[in-house]
């Protein structure tokens, strides 16, 4: 790495090791996220009996520029909202972090909605450890959003952004509540894939499956085209689906070249017709991240992409 390594020994105080190294600039691009913009400087009240669990939320929110305040005593919530109003610093959103599965118990929600306060219509996010799905009448009960605990950072931020943005006309009321499913669908629509595949029938099949799921797709015919299109604007793509056998340049070679050029983070998913033993190893060895065998099946493609893209906060937040 063209670097140096040396050590300094301080008698009786241990040794300090130093090194220098020349490294490639990270190819990881920061994708500007709208969510942070909508959350910045927003006053968010977190109601949670357990301060350790609310601390996680506080950290996530504070890091995104929001102004979180916690309240451990649910009985004090009206007082808290009122005081903030009096100080001309009303809350913009309230998270009811209600712990384990009391989602059917909406007393606190009722209390806020029926209160004689300017902020009684504040967006309410229910955050609870439960396998329950939101009921059809939750919206009527006064709940705007629901997340099952623990939710991933990106999902929490997206949900908050959406709820904070929900004051816009025609977006309010009648709509169903915001959940992790809503957010997941939205995330999919921000994802752009690059497909390298020489077979037209397979191109069509992949295109149908992927666009149906909400992904956007660019298609090229071989490895060389894939490299050209990807390296021209790497920040545009979230993952590459790569056929192995292609004319001009095969998928393994293209993958190696992309990795060698320093693009280490972009998930490259192999698609191969050879269901031969050892194929998987060959793909991984070339730097591919995952492996799908052909003919590609809807459910497998979806689950591999979700695993690589939607369960990985880093890719979508660019951090
Ligand atoms: Mn092929």
CSV table of N, CA and C in Angstrom, one decimal, residues 147-295:
chain,number,residue,atom,x,y,z
A,147,UNK,N,-45.3,1.3,13.8
A,147,UNK,CA,-44.2,0.5,13.5
A,147,UNK,C,-44.0,-0.5,14.6
A,148,UNK,N,-43.7,-1.8,14.1
A,148,UNK,CA,-43.4,-2.8,15.1
A,148,UNK,C,-42.0,-2.6,15.6
A,149,UNK,N,-41.7,-2.9,16.8
A,149,UNK,CA,-40.5,-2.7,17.4
A,149,UNK,C,-39.6,-4.0,17.4
A,150,UNK,N,-38.4,-4.0,17.1
A,150,UNK,CA,-37.6,-2.8,16.8
A,150,UNK,C,-37.6,-2.6,15.3
A,151,UNK,N,-37.8,-1.3,14.9
A,151,UNK,CA,-37.7,-1.0,13.5
A,151,UNK,C,-36.4,-0.5,13.1
A,152,UNK,N,-36.0,-0.7,11.8
A,152,UNK,CA,-34.7,-0.2,11.4
A,152,UNK,C,-34.6,1.3,11.3
A,153,UNK,N,-33.5,1.8,11.5
A,153,UNK,CA,-33.3,3.3,11.5
A,153,UNK,C,-33.9,4.0,10.3
A,154,UNK,N,-33.6,3.4,9.1
A,154,UNK,CA,-34.1,4.0,7.9
A,154,UNK,C,-35.6,4.0,7.8
A,155,UNK,N,-36.2,2.9,8.3
A,155,UNK,CA,-37.7,2.8,8.3
A,155,UNK,C,-38.3,3.8,9.3
A,156,UNK,N,-37.7,4.0,10.4
A,156,UNK,CA,-38.1,4.9,11.4
A,156,UNK,C,-38.1,6.3,10.8
A,157,UNK,N,-37.0,6.7,10.2
A,157,UNK,CA,-36.8,8.0,9.7
A,157,UNK,C,-37.8,8.3,8.5
A,158,UNK,N,-37.9,7.3,7.7
A,158,UNK,CA,-38.9,7.5,6.6
A,158,UNK,C,-40.3,7.7,7.1
A,159,UNK,N,-40.6,6.9,8.1
A,159,UNK,CA,-42.0,7.0,8.6
A,159,UNK,C,-42.2,8.3,9.2
A,160,UNK,N,-41.3,8.8,10.0
A,160,UNK,CA,-41.4,10.1,10.6
A,160,UNK,C,-41.5,11.2,9.5
A,161,UNK,N,-40.7,11.1,8.5
A,161,UNK,CA,-40.7,12.1,7.4
A,161,UNK,C,-42.1,12.1,6.7
A,162,UNK,N,-42.6,10.9,6.5
A,162,UNK,CA,-43.9,10.8,5.9
A,162,UNK,C,-45.0,11.4,6.8
A,163,UNK,N,-44.9,11.1,8.0
A,163,UNK,CA,-46.0,11.7,8.9
A,163,UNK,C,-45.9,13.2,9.1
A,164,UNK,N,-44.6,13.7,9.1
A,164,UNK,CA,-44.4,15.1,9.2
A,164,UNK,C,-44.9,15.8,8.0
A,165,UNK,N,-44.8,15.1,6.9
A,165,UNK,CA,-45.1,15.7,5.6
A,165,UNK,C,-46.7,15.6,5.3
A,166,UNK,N,-47.3,14.8,6.2
A,166,UNK,CA,-48.7,14.5,6.0
A,166,UNK,C,-49.7,15.6,6.2
A,167,UNK,N,-49.2,16.8,6.6
A,167,UNK,CA,-50.1,17.9,6.8
A,167,UNK,C,-50.5,18.5,5.5
A,168,UNK,N,-49.8,18.1,4.4
A,168,UNK,CA,-50.2,18.7,3.1
A,168,UNK,C,-51.6,18.4,2.8
A,169,UNK,N,-52.3,19.3,2.1
A,169,UNK,CA,-53.7,19.0,1.8
A,169,UNK,C,-53.8,17.7,1.0
A,170,UNK,N,-54.9,17.1,1.1
A,170,UNK,CA,-55.4,15.9,0.4
A,170,UNK,C,-54.6,14.7,0.8
A,171,UNK,N,-53.7,14.8,1.7
A,171,UNK,CA,-52.9,13.7,2.2
A,171,UNK,C,-53.4,13.2,3.6
A,172,UNK,N,-54.2,14.1,4.1
A,172,UNK,CA,-54.7,13.8,5.5
A,172,UNK,C,-55.9,12.9,5.6
A,173,UNK,N,-56.3,12.7,6.7
A,173,UNK,CA,-57.6,11.9,7.0
A,173,UNK,C,-57.7,10.6,6.3
A,174,UNK,N,-58.7,10.4,5.6
A,174,UNK,CA,-59.1,9.2,5.0
A,174,UNK,C,-58.1,8.1,4.7
A,175,UNK,N,-56.8,8.6,4.5
A,175,UNK,CA,-55.8,7.6,4.1
A,175,UNK,C,-55.5,6.6,5.2
A,176,UNK,N,-55.0,5.5,4.8
A,176,UNK,CA,-54.7,4.5,5.8
A,176,UNK,C,-53.4,4.9,6.6
A,177,UNK,N,-53.2,4.2,7.7
A,177,UNK,CA,-52.1,4.7,8.5
A,177,UNK,C,-50.7,4.2,7.9
A,178,UNK,N,-49.7,4.9,8.2
A,178,UNK,CA,-48.4,4.6,7.7
A,178,UNK,C,-47.7,3.5,8.5
A,179,UNK,N,-47.3,2.5,7.8
A,179,UNK,CA,-46.7,1.3,8.4
A,179,UNK,C,-45.4,1.0,7.7
A,180,UNK,N,-44.7,0.0,8.3
A,180,UNK,CA,-43.4,-0.4,7.6
A,180,UNK,C,-43.6,-0.9,6.2
A,181,UNK,N,-44.9,-1.4,5.9
A,181,UNK,CA,-45.2,-1.9,4.6
A,181,UNK,C,-45.2,-0.7,3.6
A,182,UNK,N,-45.9,0.3,4.0
A,182,UNK,CA,-46.0,1.5,3.2
A,182,UNK,C,-44.5,2.0,2.9
A,183,UNK,N,-43.7,2.0,3.9
A,183,UNK,CA,-42.4,2.6,3.8
A,183,UNK,C,-41.5,1.7,2.8
A,184,UNK,N,-41.7,0.4,3.0
A,184,UNK,CA,-40.9,-0.6,2.2
A,184,UNK,C,-41.3,-0.4,0.7
A,185,UNK,N,-42.6,-0.2,0.4
A,185,UNK,CA,-43.0,0.0,-1.0
A,185,UNK,C,-42.3,1.3,-1.5
A,186,UNK,N,-42.3,2.3,-0.7
A,186,UNK,CA,-41.7,3.6,-1.1
A,186,UNK,C,-40.2,3.4,-1.4
A,187,UNK,N,-39.6,2.7,-0.5
A,187,UNK,CA,-38.1,2.5,-0.7
A,187,UNK,C,-37.8,1.8,-2.0
A,188,UNK,N,-38.6,0.8,-2.3
A,188,UNK,CA,-38.4,0.1,-3.6
A,188,UNK,C,-38.4,1.0,-4.8
A,189,UNK,N,-39.3,2.0,-4.7
A,189,UNK,CA,-39.4,2.9,-5.8
A,189,UNK,C,-38.3,3.9,-6.0
A,190,UNK,N,-37.4,3.9,-5.0
A,190,UNK,CA,-36.2,4.7,-5.1
A,190,UNK,C,-35.0,3.9,-5.6
A,191,UNK,N,-35.3,2.6,-5.8
A,191,UNK,CA,-34.1,1.7,-6.1
A,191,UNK,C,-34.0,1.5,-7.6
A,192,UNK,N,-32.8,1.7,-8.1
A,192,UNK,CA,-32.6,1.5,-9.5
A,192,UNK,C,-31.6,0.3,-9.7
A,193,UNK,N,-32.0,-0.6,-10.5
A,193,UNK,CA,-31.1,-1.8,-10.7
A,193,UNK,C,-30.5,-1.8,-12.1
A,194,UNK,N,-29.4,-2.4,-12.2
A,194,UNK,CA,-28.8,-2.6,-13.6
A,194,UNK,C,-28.8,-4.1,-13.8
A,195,UNK,N,-29.4,-4.5,-15.0
A,195,UNK,CA,-29.4,-5.9,-15.4
A,195,UNK,C,-28.5,-6.1,-16.6
A,196,UNK,N,-27.6,-7.0,-16.4
A,196,UNK,CA,-26.7,-7.4,-17.6
A,196,UNK,C,-27.1,-8.8,-18.0
A,197,UNK,N,-27.7,-9.0,-19.2
A,197,UNK,CA,-28.2,-10.3,-19.6
A,197,UNK,C,-28.3,-10.2,-21.1
A,198,UNK,N,-27.8,-11.3,-21.8
A,198,UNK,CA,-27.8,-11.2,-23.2
A,198,UNK,C,-29.0,-11.9,-23.8
A,199,UNK,N,-29.7,-12.7,-23.1
A,199,UNK,CA,-30.9,-13.4,-23.6
A,199,UNK,C,-32.1,-12.5,-23.5
A,200,UNK,N,-32.7,-12.2,-24.7
A,200,UNK,CA,-33.9,-11.3,-24.7
A,200,UNK,C,-35.1,-11.8,-23.9
A,201,UNK,N,-35.3,-13.1,-23.9
A,201,UNK,CA,-36.4,-13.7,-23.2
A,201,UNK,C,-36.2,-13.5,-21.7
A,202,UNK,N,-34.9,-13.8,-21.3
A,202,UNK,CA,-34.6,-13.6,-19.8
A,202,UNK,C,-34.7,-12.1,-19.5
A,203,UNK,N,-34.3,-11.2,-20.4
A,203,UNK,CA,-34.4,-9.8,-20.1
A,203,UNK,C,-35.9,-9.4,-19.8
A,204,UNK,N,-36.7,-9.9,-20.7
A,204,UNK,CA,-38.2,-9.6,-20.6
A,204,UNK,C,-38.7,-10.1,-19.3
A,205,UNK,N,-38.3,-11.3,-19.0
A,205,UNK,CA,-38.8,-12.0,-17.7
A,205,UNK,C,-38.4,-11.2,-16.5
A,206,UNK,N,-37.1,-10.9,-16.4
A,206,UNK,CA,-36.6,-10.1,-15.3
A,206,UNK,C,-37.2,-8.7,-15.2
A,207,UNK,N,-37.4,-8.1,-16.4
A,207,UNK,CA,-38.0,-6.8,-16.4
A,207,UNK,C,-39.4,-6.8,-15.8
A,208,UNK,N,-40.2,-7.8,-16.3
A,208,UNK,CA,-41.6,-8.0,-15.8
A,208,UNK,C,-41.6,-8.1,-14.3
A,209,UNK,N,-40.8,-9.0,-13.8
A,209,UNK,CA,-40.8,-9.3,-12.4
A,209,UNK,C,-40.3,-8.1,-11.5
A,210,UNK,N,-39.3,-7.5,-12.0
A,210,UNK,CA,-38.7,-6.4,-11.2
A,210,UNK,C,-39.5,-5.1,-11.2
A,211,UNK,N,-40.1,-4.8,-12.4
A,211,UNK,CA,-40.9,-3.5,-12.4
A,211,UNK,C,-42.2,-3.7,-11.7
A,212,UNK,N,-42.7,-5.0,-11.7
A,212,UNK,CA,-43.9,-5.2,-11.0
A,212,UNK,C,-43.7,-5.0,-9.5
A,213,UNK,N,-42.5,-5.3,-9.0
A,213,UNK,CA,-42.3,-5.1,-7.6
A,213,UNK,C,-42.0,-3.6,-7.3
A,214,UNK,N,-41.9,-2.8,-8.3
A,214,UNK,CA,-41.7,-1.4,-8.0
A,214,UNK,C,-40.3,-0.9,-8.2
A,215,UNK,N,-39.4,-1.8,-8.6
A,215,UNK,CA,-38.0,-1.4,-8.9
A,215,UNK,C,-37.9,-0.8,-10.3
A,216,UNK,N,-36.9,0.1,-10.4
A,216,UNK,CA,-36.6,0.6,-11.8
A,216,UNK,C,-35.4,-0.1,-12.3
A,217,UNK,N,-35.4,-0.3,-13.6
A,217,UNK,CA,-34.4,-1.2,-14.2
A,217,UNK,C,-33.8,-0.7,-15.5
A,218,UNK,N,-32.4,-0.7,-15.6
A,218,UNK,CA,-31.8,-0.5,-16.8
A,218,UNK,C,-31.2,-1.8,-17.3
A,219,UNK,N,-31.3,-2.1,-18.6
A,219,UNK,CA,-30.9,-3.4,-19.1
A,219,UNK,C,-29.7,-3.2,-20.1
A,220,UNK,N,-28.7,-4.0,-20.0
A,220,UNK,CA,-27.6,-4.0,-20.9
A,220,UNK,C,-27.4,-5.5,-21.4
A,221,UNK,N,-26.6,-5.6,-22.5
A,221,UNK,CA,-26.5,-7.0,-23.1
A,221,UNK,C,-25.3,-7.8,-22.8
A,222,UNK,N,-24.3,-7.2,-22.2
A,222,UNK,CA,-23.1,-7.9,-21.8
A,222,UNK,C,-22.3,-7.2,-20.7
A,223,UNK,N,-21.3,-7.9,-20.3
A,223,UNK,CA,-20.5,-7.4,-19.1
A,223,UNK,C,-19.8,-6.0,-19.4
A,224,UNK,N,-19.4,-5.8,-20.7
A,224,UNK,CA,-18.7,-4.6,-21.0
A,224,UNK,C,-19.7,-3.4,-20.9
A,225,UNK,N,-20.9,-3.6,-21.5
A,225,UNK,CA,-21.9,-2.5,-21.4
A,225,UNK,C,-22.2,-2.3,-19.9
A,226,UNK,N,-22.3,-3.3,-19.1
A,226,UNK,CA,-22.6,-3.1,-17.7
A,226,UNK,C,-21.6,-2.2,-17.0
A,227,UNK,N,-20.3,-2.5,-17.3
A,227,UNK,CA,-19.2,-1.7,-16.7
A,227,UNK,C,-19.3,-0.3,-17.2
A,228,UNK,N,-19.6,-0.1,-18.5
A,228,UNK,CA,-19.6,1.3,-19.0
A,228,UNK,C,-20.8,2.1,-18.4
A,229,UNK,N,-21.9,1.5,-18.3
A,229,UNK,CA,-23.1,2.2,-17.8
A,229,UNK,C,-22.9,2.4,-16.3
A,230,UNK,N,-22.5,1.4,-15.6
A,230,UNK,CA,-22.3,1.6,-14.1
A,230,UNK,C,-21.3,2.6,-13.8
A,231,UNK,N,-20.1,2.5,-14.4
A,231,UNK,CA,-19.0,3.4,-14.0
A,231,UNK,C,-19.3,4.9,-14.4
A,232,UNK,N,-20.2,5.0,-15.4
A,232,UNK,CA,-20.5,6.4,-15.8
A,232,UNK,C,-21.3,7.1,-14.8
A,233,UNK,N,-22.1,6.4,-14.0
A,233,UNK,CA,-22.8,7.1,-12.9
A,233,UNK,C,-23.2,6.0,-11.8
A,234,UNK,N,-22.1,5.7,-11.1
A,234,UNK,CA,-22.3,4.6,-10.1
A,234,UNK,C,-23.3,5.0,-9.0
A,235,UNK,N,-23.5,6.3,-8.7
A,235,UNK,CA,-24.4,6.7,-7.7
A,235,UNK,C,-25.9,6.4,-8.0
A,236,UNK,N,-26.1,6.2,-9.3
A,236,UNK,CA,-27.4,6.0,-9.8
A,236,UNK,C,-28.0,4.6,-9.4
A,237,UNK,N,-27.1,3.6,-9.2
A,237,UNK,CA,-27.5,2.2,-9.1
A,237,UNK,C,-27.4,1.7,-7.6
A,238,UNK,N,-28.3,0.9,-7.3
A,238,UNK,CA,-28.3,0.3,-5.9
A,238,UNK,C,-27.9,-1.2,-5.9
A,239,UNK,N,-28.0,-1.8,-7.1
A,239,UNK,CA,-27.5,-3.2,-7.2
A,239,UNK,C,-27.4,-3.6,-8.7
A,240,UNK,N,-26.6,-4.6,-9.0
A,240,UNK,CA,-26.4,-5.1,-10.3
A,240,UNK,C,-26.8,-6.5,-10.4
A,241,UNK,N,-27.7,-6.9,-11.3
A,241,UNK,CA,-28.0,-8.3,-11.6
A,241,UNK,C,-27.2,-8.7,-12.8
A,242,UNK,N,-26.4,-9.7,-12.6
A,242,UNK,CA,-25.4,-10.1,-13.6
A,242,UNK,C,-25.5,-11.5,-14.1
A,243,UNK,N,-25.8,-11.7,-15.4
A,243,UNK,CA,-25.8,-13.0,-16.0
A,243,UNK,C,-24.3,-13.4,-16.0
A,244,UNK,N,-24.1,-14.7,-16.0
A,244,UNK,CA,-22.7,-15.2,-16.1
A,244,UNK,C,-22.2,-15.3,-17.5
A,245,UNK,N,-22.9,-16.1,-18.3
A,245,UNK,CA,-22.5,-16.3,-19.7
A,245,UNK,C,-23.0,-15.2,-20.6
A,246,UNK,N,-22.1,-14.4,-21.1
A,246,UNK,CA,-22.6,-13.3,-22.0
A,246,UNK,C,-21.5,-13.1,-23.0
A,247,UNK,N,-21.8,-12.7,-24.3
A,247,UNK,CA,-20.8,-12.4,-25.3
A,247,UNK,C,-20.0,-11.2,-24.9
A,248,UNK,N,-18.9,-11.0,-25.5
A,248,UNK,CA,-18.0,-9.9,-25.3
A,248,UNK,C,-17.3,-9.9,-24.0
A,249,UNK,N,-18.1,-9.8,-22.9
A,249,UNK,CA,-17.5,-10.0,-21.6
A,249,UNK,C,-18.5,-10.7,-20.7
A,250,UNK,N,-18.0,-11.8,-20.0
A,250,UNK,CA,-18.9,-12.5,-19.2
A,250,UNK,C,-19.0,-11.8,-17.8
A,251,UNK,N,-20.0,-12.4,-17.1
A,251,UNK,CA,-20.3,-11.7,-15.8
A,251,UNK,C,-19.3,-11.8,-14.7
A,252,UNK,N,-18.5,-12.9,-14.7
A,252,UNK,CA,-17.5,-13.0,-13.7
A,252,UNK,C,-16.4,-12.0,-13.9
A,253,UNK,N,-16.0,-11.8,-15.2
A,253,UNK,CA,-14.9,-10.9,-15.6
A,253,UNK,C,-15.4,-9.4,-15.3
A,254,UNK,N,-16.6,-9.2,-15.7
A,254,UNK,CA,-17.2,-7.8,-15.4
A,254,UNK,C,-17.2,-7.5,-13.9
A,255,UNK,N,-17.6,-8.5,-13.1
A,255,UNK,CA,-17.7,-8.3,-11.7
A,255,UNK,C,-16.3,-8.0,-11.1
A,256,UNK,N,-15.3,-8.8,-11.6
A,256,UNK,CA,-13.9,-8.6,-11.1
A,256,UNK,C,-13.5,-7.2,-11.4
A,257,UNK,N,-13.8,-6.8,-12.6
A,257,UNK,CA,-13.3,-5.4,-13.0
A,257,UNK,C,-14.0,-4.3,-12.2
A,258,UNK,N,-15.2,-4.5,-12.0
A,258,UNK,CA,-15.9,-3.5,-11.2
A,258,UNK,C,-15.4,-3.4,-9.8
A,259,UNK,N,-15.1,-4.6,-9.2
A,259,UNK,CA,-14.5,-4.6,-7.8
A,259,UNK,C,-13.1,-4.0,-7.9
A,260,UNK,N,-12.3,-4.4,-8.9
A,260,UNK,CA,-11.0,-3.9,-9.0
A,260,UNK,C,-10.9,-2.4,-9.1
A,261,UNK,N,-12.0,-1.8,-9.7
A,261,UNK,CA,-12.0,-0.4,-9.9
A,261,UNK,C,-12.4,0.3,-8.6
A,262,UNK,N,-12.6,-0.4,-7.6
A,262,UNK,CA,-12.8,0.2,-6.3
A,262,UNK,C,-14.3,0.2,-5.8
A,263,UNK,N,-15.2,-0.3,-6.7
A,263,UNK,CA,-16.6,-0.3,-6.3
A,263,UNK,C,-16.9,-1.5,-5.5
A,264,UNK,N,-16.7,-1.4,-4.2
A,264,UNK,CA,-16.8,-2.6,-3.4
A,264,UNK,C,-18.1,-2.8,-2.7
A,265,UNK,N,-18.9,-1.7,-2.7
A,265,UNK,CA,-20.2,-1.8,-2.0
A,265,UNK,C,-21.4,-2.2,-2.8
A,266,UNK,N,-21.4,-1.9,-4.0
A,266,UNK,CA,-22.6,-2.2,-4.8
A,266,UNK,C,-22.8,-3.7,-4.9
A,267,UNK,N,-24.0,-4.1,-4.4
A,267,UNK,CA,-24.3,-5.6,-4.5
A,267,UNK,C,-24.4,-6.0,-5.9
A,268,UNK,N,-23.6,-7.1,-6.2
A,268,UNK,CA,-23.7,-7.7,-7.6
A,268,UNK,C,-24.3,-9.1,-7.4
A,269,UNK,N,-25.4,-9.3,-8.0
A,269,UNK,CA,-26.1,-10.6,-7.8
A,269,UNK,C,-26.0,-11.4,-9.1
A,270,UNK,N,-25.4,-12.6,-9.0
A,270,UNK,CA,-25.2,-13.4,-10.1
A,270,UNK,C,-26.5,-14.1,-10.5
A,271,UNK,N,-26.7,-14.3,-11.9
A,271,UNK,CA,-27.8,-15.1,-12.3
A,271,UNK,C,-27.2,-16.1,-13.3
A,272,UNK,N,-27.3,-17.3,-12.9
A,272,UNK,CA,-26.7,-18.3,-13.8
A,272,UNK,C,-27.6,-19.5,-14.1
A,273,UNK,N,-27.4,-20.0,-15.3
A,273,UNK,CA,-28.2,-21.2,-15.7
A,273,UNK,C,-27.5,-22.5,-15.3
A,274,UNK,N,-26.2,-22.4,-15.1
A,274,UNK,CA,-25.5,-23.6,-14.7
A,274,UNK,C,-25.7,-23.9,-13.2
A,275,UNK,N,-26.6,-24.8,-12.9
A,275,UNK,CA,-26.8,-25.1,-11.5
A,275,UNK,C,-25.8,-26.1,-11.1
A,276,UNK,N,-24.6,-25.9,-11.4
A,276,UNK,CA,-23.5,-26.8,-11.1
A,276,UNK,C,-22.9,-26.5,-9.8
A,277,UNK,N,-22.5,-27.6,-9.1
A,277,UNK,CA,-21.8,-27.4,-7.9
A,277,UNK,C,-20.5,-26.6,-8.1
A,278,UNK,N,-20.2,-25.7,-7.2
A,278,UNK,CA,-19.0,-24.9,-7.3
A,278,UNK,C,-19.3,-23.6,-8.0
A,279,UNK,N,-20.4,-23.4,-8.6
A,279,UNK,CA,-20.8,-22.2,-9.3
A,279,UNK,C,-20.9,-21.0,-8.3
A,280,UNK,N,-21.5,-21.3,-7.2
A,280,UNK,CA,-21.7,-20.3,-6.2
A,280,UNK,C,-20.3,-19.8,-5.7
A,281,UNK,N,-19.4,-20.7,-5.5
A,281,UNK,CA,-18.0,-20.4,-5.0
A,281,UNK,C,-17.4,-19.5,-6.1
A,282,UNK,N,-17.5,-19.9,-7.3
A,282,UNK,CA,-16.9,-19.1,-8.4
A,282,UNK,C,-17.4,-17.7,-8.4
A,283,UNK,N,-18.7,-17.5,-8.2
A,283,UNK,CA,-19.3,-16.2,-8.2
A,283,UNK,C,-18.8,-15.4,-7.0
A,284,UNK,N,-18.8,-16.0,-5.9
A,284,UNK,CA,-18.4,-15.2,-4.7
A,284,UNK,C,-16.9,-14.9,-4.8
A,285,UNK,N,-16.2,-15.8,-5.4
A,285,UNK,CA,-14.7,-15.5,-5.5
A,285,UNK,C,-14.5,-14.3,-6.5
A,286,UNK,N,-15.4,-14.2,-7.5
A,286,UNK,CA,-15.2,-13.1,-8.4
A,286,UNK,C,-15.7,-11.7,-7.8
A,287,UNK,N,-16.2,-11.8,-6.6
A,287,UNK,CA,-16.7,-10.6,-5.9
A,287,UNK,C,-18.1,-10.4,-5.9
A,288,UNK,N,-18.9,-11.4,-6.4
A,288,UNK,CA,-20.3,-11.2,-6.4
A,288,UNK,C,-20.9,-11.4,-5.0
A,289,UNK,N,-22.0,-10.8,-4.7
A,289,UNK,CA,-22.6,-10.7,-3.4
A,289,UNK,C,-23.6,-11.8,-3.1
A,290,UNK,N,-24.2,-12.3,-4.2
A,290,UNK,CA,-25.2,-13.3,-4.0
A,290,UNK,C,-25.4,-14.0,-5.4
A,291,UNK,N,-26.3,-14.9,-5.4
A,291,UNK,CA,-26.4,-15.9,-6.4
A,291,UNK,C,-27.9,-16.3,-6.6
A,292,UNK,N,-28.4,-16.2,-7.9
A,292,UNK,CA,-29.7,-16.7,-8.2
A,292,UNK,C,-29.6,-17.6,-9.3
A,293,UNK,N,-30.2,-18.8,-9.3
A,293,UNK,CA,-30.1,-19.7,-10.5
A,293,UNK,C,-31.3,-19.5,-11.4
A,294,UNK,N,-31.1,-19.7,-12.7
A,294,UNK,CA,-32.1,-19.5,-13.7
A,294,UNK,C,-32.8,-20.8,-14.0
A,295,UNK,N,-34.0,-20.8,-14.5
A,295,UNK,CA,-34.8,-19.5,-14.7
A,295,UNK,C,-35.2,-18.9,-13.3
